[in-house]
Amino acid sequence: MFIDVLTIFPDMVELVTGWSILKRAAEKGIVTVRAVNIRDFAVDKHRTTDDTPYGGGPGMVMKPEPVVAAIDFARQERPGRVILLSPQGERFTQAKARALSAEDHLILVCGRYEGIDERIRAFVDEEISIGDYVLTGGELPAFVVIDAVTRLIPGVLGNKASTDEESFAGGLLEYPQYTRPPVFRNLPVPEVLLSGHHERIRRWREEMALQRTKKRHPELYEQYLRRRERGNNDGS
Ligand code: 4FV
């Protein structure tokens, strides 16, 4: 997969590509992340990428020309899905991460300032929000998307199974995990996990995932029950 990050702070991209799993994925050639500096596409000698809002109001707005020229540049070598990160976007989910992990080329547009010129949206395929809060820029949301998407690409994570059983994968939150020591500050590991009895462990984990989802994510729990109900009815 190719990922272009369109930003006026290209050095930030090192944050995701320079470490751990994503670094190895890049070294293995599974994922290529490229920083595209929007300022390189500015049309004036001062390399301006922002201006005051028409109609007045606080702050600055991202100019359309440099951003759209950067999108054109990113699309030159290969077609790509252009994604704008913004609070007005569709909420990012594991299902969306799974869908994007099948793409060949993602072009992530990172806004800055109070917002972007509305005409940029005519050159964008979709908008994604990572949550209902306002950040200083779209770079961190872009990195969240890159992390969540690339770890789903076959070969990136050592063990594929780890993405099958995790939260949201099966529609439930993940069950509690434990590792050595068997007792930590008088807190023991649940005996069933030390039993070696795989069927009892499997049932305990399912029950824990159900309880945790019901308590912390009731709507996800309802969705899961409805899907299970449907599953039972159509025998799937
Ligand atoms: C954001 C979010 C976000 C808005 C103005 C960047 C900021 C600034 N992006 N999910 N929440 N973006 O807050 O995606 O330009």
PDB file of N, CA, C and O in Angstrom, residues 179-222:
ATOM      1  N   THR A 179      -0.659 -11.822  31.862  1.00  0.00           N
ATOM      2  CA  THR A 179       0.611 -12.523  31.609  1.00  0.00           C
ATOM      3  C   THR A 179       1.340 -12.677  32.941  1.00  0.00           C
ATOM      4  O   THR A 179       0.829 -12.265  33.989  1.00  0.00           O
ATOM      5  N   ARG A 180       2.557 -13.264  32.949  1.00  0.00           N
ATOM      6  CA  ARG A 180       3.274 -13.444  34.238  1.00  0.00           C
ATOM      7  C   ARG A 180       3.496 -12.067  34.898  1.00  0.00           C
ATOM      8  O   ARG A 180       3.556 -11.077  34.172  1.00  0.00           O
ATOM      9  N   PRO A 181       3.489 -11.973  36.249  1.00  0.00           N
ATOM     10  CA  PRO A 181       3.500 -13.066  37.228  1.00  0.00           C
ATOM     11  C   PRO A 181       2.078 -13.530  37.540  1.00  0.00           C
ATOM     12  O   PRO A 181       1.128 -12.756  37.367  1.00  0.00           O
ATOM     13  N   PRO A 182       1.886 -14.708  38.039  1.00  0.00           N
ATOM     14  CA  PRO A 182       0.563 -15.256  38.378  1.00  0.00           C
ATOM     15  C   PRO A 182      -0.117 -14.463  39.491  1.00  0.00           C
ATOM     16  O   PRO A 182      -1.343 -14.420  39.551  1.00  0.00           O
ATOM     17  N   VAL A 183       0.688 -13.801  40.352  1.00  0.00           N
ATOM     18  CA  VAL A 183       0.117 -12.914  41.379  1.00  0.00           C
ATOM     19  C   VAL A 183       0.907 -11.612  41.367  1.00  0.00           C
ATOM     20  O   VAL A 183       2.133 -11.642  41.406  1.00  0.00           O
ATOM     21  N   PHE A 184       0.225 -10.511  41.216  1.00  0.00           N
ATOM     22  CA  PHE A 184       0.887  -9.201  41.224  1.00  0.00           C
ATOM     23  C   PHE A 184       0.236  -8.328  42.278  1.00  0.00           C
ATOM     24  O   PHE A 184      -0.990  -8.098  42.207  1.00  0.00           O
ATOM     25  N   ARG A 185       1.005  -7.907  43.287  1.00  0.00           N
ATOM     26  CA  ARG A 185       0.489  -7.074  44.382  1.00  0.00           C
ATOM     27  C   ARG A 185      -0.834  -7.648  44.885  1.00  0.00           C
ATOM     28  O   ARG A 185      -1.866  -6.976  44.911  1.00  0.00           O
ATOM     29  N   ASN A 186      -0.781  -8.961  45.167  1.00  0.00           N
ATOM     30  CA  ASN A 186      -1.943  -9.704  45.697  1.00  0.00           C
ATOM     31  C   ASN A 186      -3.097  -9.805  44.702  1.00  0.00           C
ATOM     32  O   ASN A 186      -4.203 -10.171  45.066  1.00  0.00           O
ATOM     33  N   LEU A 187      -2.829  -9.457  43.463  1.00  0.00           N
ATOM     34  CA  LEU A 187      -3.883  -9.599  42.439  1.00  0.00           C
ATOM     35  C   LEU A 187      -3.574 -10.848  41.615  1.00  0.00           C
ATOM     36  O   LEU A 187      -2.600 -10.878  40.865  1.00  0.00           O
ATOM     37  N   PRO A 188      -4.375 -11.905  41.773  1.00  0.00           N
ATOM     38  CA  PRO A 188      -4.094 -13.163  41.067  1.00  0.00           C
ATOM     39  C   PRO A 188      -4.630 -13.153  39.639  1.00  0.00           C
ATOM     40  O   PRO A 188      -5.543 -12.393  39.313  1.00  0.00           O
ATOM     41  N   VAL A 189      -4.025 -13.982  38.804  1.00  0.00           N
ATOM     42  CA  VAL A 189      -4.581 -14.254  37.475  1.00  0.00           C
ATOM     43  C   VAL A 189      -5.756 -15.217  37.670  1.00  0.00           C
ATOM     44  O   VAL A 189      -5.661 -16.139  38.487  1.00  0.00           O
ATOM     45  N   PRO A 190      -6.893 -14.995  36.977  1.00  0.00           N
ATOM     46  CA  PRO A 190      -8.034 -15.925  37.113  1.00  0.00           C
ATOM     47  C   PRO A 190      -7.587 -17.377  36.903  1.00  0.00           C
ATOM     48  O   PRO A 190      -6.894 -17.686  35.925  1.00  0.00           O
ATOM     49  N   GLU A 191      -7.987 -18.234  37.839  1.00  0.00           N
ATOM     50  CA  GLU A 191      -7.539 -19.631  37.851  1.00  0.00           C
ATOM     51  C   GLU A 191      -7.801 -20.324  36.517  1.00  0.00           C
ATOM     52  O   GLU A 191      -6.960 -21.062  36.018  1.00  0.00           O
ATOM     53  N   VAL A 192      -8.955 -20.027  35.885  1.00  0.00           N
ATOM     54  CA  VAL A 192      -9.306 -20.727  34.641  1.00  0.00           C
ATOM     55  C   VAL A 192      -8.197 -20.580  33.596  1.00  0.00           C
ATOM     56  O   VAL A 192      -7.914 -21.520  32.832  1.00  0.00           O
ATOM     57  N   LEU A 193      -7.491 -19.426  33.598  1.00  0.00           N
ATOM     58  CA  LEU A 193      -6.460 -19.188  32.570  1.00  0.00           C
ATOM     59  C   LEU A 193      -5.202 -20.002  32.833  1.00  0.00           C
ATOM     60  O   LEU A 193      -4.373 -20.190  31.938  1.00  0.00           O
ATOM     61  N   LEU A 194      -5.079 -20.490  34.082  1.00  0.00           N
ATOM     62  CA  LEU A 194      -3.904 -21.301  34.423  1.00  0.00           C
ATOM     63  C   LEU A 194      -4.238 -22.790  34.317  1.00  0.00           C
ATOM     64  O   LEU A 194      -3.392 -23.658  34.486  1.00  0.00           O
ATOM     65  N   SER A 195      -5.527 -23.082  33.975  1.00  0.00           N
ATOM     66  CA  SER A 195      -6.022 -24.474  34.007  1.00  0.00           C
ATOM     67  C   SER A 195      -5.550 -25.280  32.807  1.00  0.00           C
ATOM     68  O   SER A 195      -5.530 -26.528  32.862  1.00  0.00           O
ATOM     69  N   GLY A 196      -5.238 -24.589  31.697  1.00  0.00           N
ATOM     70  CA  GLY A 196      -4.857 -25.334  30.482  1.00  0.00           C
ATOM     71  C   GLY A 196      -6.072 -25.975  29.816  1.00  0.00           C
ATOM     72  O   GLY A 196      -5.954 -26.668  28.796  1.00  0.00           O
ATOM     73  N   HIS A 197      -7.272 -25.743  30.376  1.00  0.00           N
ATOM     74  CA  HIS A 197      -8.498 -26.344  29.833  1.00  0.00           C
ATOM     75  C   HIS A 197      -9.053 -25.405  28.749  1.00  0.00           C
ATOM     76  O   HIS A 197      -9.807 -24.469  29.034  1.00  0.00           O
ATOM     77  N   HIS A 198      -8.695 -25.654  27.479  1.00  0.00           N
ATOM     78  CA  HIS A 198      -8.951 -24.687  26.392  1.00  0.00           C
ATOM     79  C   HIS A 198     -10.427 -24.347  26.234  1.00  0.00           C
ATOM     80  O   HIS A 198     -10.787 -23.176  26.028  1.00  0.00           O
ATOM     81  N   GLU A 199     -11.311 -25.355  26.338  1.00  0.00           N
ATOM     82  CA  GLU A 199     -12.739 -25.073  26.170  1.00  0.00           C
ATOM     83  C   GLU A 199     -13.240 -24.186  27.302  1.00  0.00           C
ATOM     84  O   GLU A 199     -13.952 -23.191  27.079  1.00  0.00           O
ATOM     85  N   ARG A 200     -12.814 -24.429  28.542  1.00  0.00           N
ATOM     86  CA  ARG A 200     -13.237 -23.567  29.677  1.00  0.00           C
ATOM     87  C   ARG A 200     -12.671 -22.158  29.471  1.00  0.00           C
ATOM     88  O   ARG A 200     -13.353 -21.159  29.690  1.00  0.00           O
ATOM     89  N   ILE A 201     -11.417 -22.078  28.972  1.00  0.00           N
ATOM     90  CA  ILE A 201     -10.798 -20.757  28.742  1.00  0.00           C
ATOM     91  C   ILE A 201     -11.584 -20.013  27.665  1.00  0.00           C
ATOM     92  O   ILE A 201     -11.902 -18.827  27.820  1.00  0.00           O
ATOM     93  N   ARG A 202     -11.924 -20.750  26.576  1.00  0.00           N
ATOM     94  CA  ARG A 202     -12.657 -20.108  25.478  1.00  0.00           C
ATOM     95  C   ARG A 202     -13.988 -19.576  25.987  1.00  0.00           C
ATOM     96  O   ARG A 202     -14.349 -18.432  25.734  1.00  0.00           O
ATOM     97  N   ARG A 203     -14.721 -20.365  26.773  1.00  0.00           N
ATOM     98  CA  ARG A 203     -16.050 -19.940  27.294  1.00  0.00           C
ATOM     99  C   ARG A 203     -15.871 -18.755  28.249  1.00  0.00           C
ATOM    100  O   ARG A 203     -16.623 -17.778  28.190  1.00  0.00           O
ATOM    101  N   TRP A 204     -14.849 -18.809  29.112  1.00  0.00           N
ATOM    102  CA  TRP A 204     -14.620 -17.696  30.065  1.00  0.00           C
ATOM    103  C   TRP A 204     -14.349 -16.400  29.293  1.00  0.00           C
ATOM    104  O   TRP A 204     -14.925 -15.361  29.586  1.00  0.00           O
ATOM    105  N   ARG A 205     -13.514 -16.498  28.237  1.00  0.00           N
ATOM    106  CA  ARG A 205     -13.163 -15.287  27.468  1.00  0.00           C
ATOM    107  C   ARG A 205     -14.398 -14.740  26.764  1.00  0.00           C
ATOM    108  O   ARG A 205     -14.630 -13.530  26.753  1.00  0.00           O
ATOM    109  N   GLU A 206     -15.245 -15.637  26.239  1.00  0.00           N
ATOM    110  CA  GLU A 206     -16.453 -15.162  25.541  1.00  0.00           C
ATOM    111  C   GLU A 206     -17.365 -14.449  26.535  1.00  0.00           C
ATOM    112  O   GLU A 206     -17.856 -13.347  26.271  1.00  0.00           O
ATOM    113  N   GLU A 207     -17.516 -15.069  27.700  1.00  0.00           N
ATOM    114  CA  GLU A 207     -18.381 -14.467  28.733  1.00  0.00           C
ATOM    115  C   GLU A 207     -17.836 -13.112  29.176  1.00  0.00           C
ATOM    116  O   GLU A 207     -18.568 -12.132  29.289  1.00  0.00           O
ATOM    117  N   MET A 208     -16.510 -13.028  29.351  1.00  0.00           N
ATOM    118  CA  MET A 208     -15.899 -11.758  29.778  1.00  0.00           C
ATOM    119  C   MET A 208     -16.093 -10.678  28.690  1.00  0.00           C
ATOM    120  O   MET A 208     -16.406  -9.538  28.988  1.00  0.00           O
ATOM    121  N   ALA A 209     -15.935 -11.077  27.426  1.00  0.00           N
ATOM    122  CA  ALA A 209     -16.108 -10.115  26.317  1.00  0.00           C
ATOM    123  C   ALA A 209     -17.556  -9.639  26.278  1.00  0.00           C
ATOM    124  O   ALA A 209     -17.815  -8.434  26.129  1.00  0.00           O
ATOM    125  N   LEU A 210     -18.499 -10.544  26.483  1.00  0.00           N
ATOM    126  CA  LEU A 210     -19.929 -10.160  26.480  1.00  0.00           C
ATOM    127  C   LEU A 210     -20.212  -9.196  27.623  1.00  0.00           C
ATOM    128  O   LEU A 210     -20.775  -8.107  27.417  1.00  0.00           O
ATOM    129  N   GLN A 211     -19.762  -9.552  28.839  1.00  0.00           N
ATOM    130  CA  GLN A 211     -20.024  -8.699  30.017  1.00  0.00           C
ATOM    131  C   GLN A 211     -19.421  -7.314  29.816  1.00  0.00           C
ATOM    132  O   GLN A 211     -20.067  -6.293  30.019  1.00  0.00           O
ATOM    133  N   ARG A 212     -18.156  -7.289  29.333  1.00  0.00           N
ATOM    134  CA  ARG A 212     -17.451  -6.011  29.194  1.00  0.00           C
ATOM    135  C   ARG A 212     -18.122  -5.147  28.131  1.00  0.00           C
ATOM    136  O   ARG A 212     -18.299  -3.948  28.309  1.00  0.00           O
ATOM    137  N   THR A 213     -18.549  -5.778  27.035  1.00  0.00           N
ATOM    138  CA  THR A 213     -19.199  -5.010  25.966  1.00  0.00           C
ATOM    139  C   THR A 213     -20.541  -4.476  26.449  1.00  0.00           C
ATOM    140  O   THR A 213     -20.868  -3.305  26.217  1.00  0.00           O
ATOM    141  N   LYS A 214     -21.297  -5.340  27.180  1.00  0.00           N
ATOM    142  CA  LYS A 214     -22.619  -4.926  27.683  1.00  0.00           C
ATOM    143  C   LYS A 214     -22.468  -3.708  28.585  1.00  0.00           C
ATOM    144  O   LYS A 214     -23.211  -2.728  28.461  1.00  0.00           O
ATOM    145  N   LYS A 215     -21.404  -3.734  29.427  1.00  0.00           N
ATOM    146  CA  LYS A 215     -21.207  -2.661  30.430  1.00  0.00           C
ATOM    147  C   LYS A 215     -20.674  -1.390  29.767  1.00  0.00           C
ATOM    148  O   LYS A 215     -21.197  -0.311  29.963  1.00  0.00           O
ATOM    149  N   ARG A 216     -19.677  -1.549  28.880  1.00  0.00           N
ATOM    150  CA  ARG A 216     -18.983  -0.348  28.391  1.00  0.00           C
ATOM    151  C   ARG A 216     -19.493   0.156  27.042  1.00  0.00           C
ATOM    152  O   ARG A 216     -19.326   1.331  26.719  1.00  0.00           O
ATOM    153  N   HIS A 217     -20.089  -0.750  26.242  1.00  0.00           N
ATOM    154  CA  HIS A 217     -20.500  -0.373  24.878  1.00  0.00           C
ATOM    155  C   HIS A 217     -21.867  -0.972  24.581  1.00  0.00           C
ATOM    156  O   HIS A 217     -22.001  -1.803  23.691  1.00  0.00           O
ATOM    157  N   PRO A 218     -22.907  -0.544  25.359  1.00  0.00           N
ATOM    158  CA  PRO A 218     -24.235  -1.208  25.226  1.00  0.00           C
ATOM    159  C   PRO A 218     -24.745  -1.264  23.784  1.00  0.00           C
ATOM    160  O   PRO A 218     -25.301  -2.276  23.374  1.00  0.00           O
ATOM    161  N   GLU A 219     -24.479  -0.202  22.975  1.00  0.00           N
ATOM    162  CA  GLU A 219     -25.010  -0.233  21.603  1.00  0.00           C
ATOM    163  C   GLU A 219     -24.297  -1.310  20.788  1.00  0.00           C
ATOM    164  O   GLU A 219     -24.910  -2.034  20.004  1.00  0.00           O
ATOM    165  N   LEU A 220     -22.987  -1.478  21.033  1.00  0.00           N
ATOM    166  CA  LEU A 220     -22.237  -2.534  20.335  1.00  0.00           C
ATOM    167  C   LEU A 220     -22.786  -3.896  20.755  1.00  0.00           C
ATOM    168  O   LEU A 220     -22.938  -4.810  19.942  1.00  0.00           O
ATOM    169  N   TYR A 221     -23.147  -4.001  22.061  1.00  0.00           N
ATOM    170  CA  TYR A 221     -23.681  -5.257  22.602  1.00  0.00           C
ATOM    171  C   TYR A 221     -25.007  -5.586  21.924  1.00  0.00           C
ATOM    172  O   TYR A 221     -25.222  -6.701  21.463  1.00  0.00           O
ATOM    173  N   GLU A 222     -25.873  -4.567  21.816  1.00  0.00           N
ATOM    174  CA  GLU A 222     -27.177  -4.766  21.159  1.00  0.00           C
ATOM    175  C   GLU A 222     -26.966  -5.221  19.705  1.00  0.00           C
ATOM    176  O   GLU A 222     -27.578  -6.186  19.239  1.00  0.00           O
TER     177      GLU A 222
END
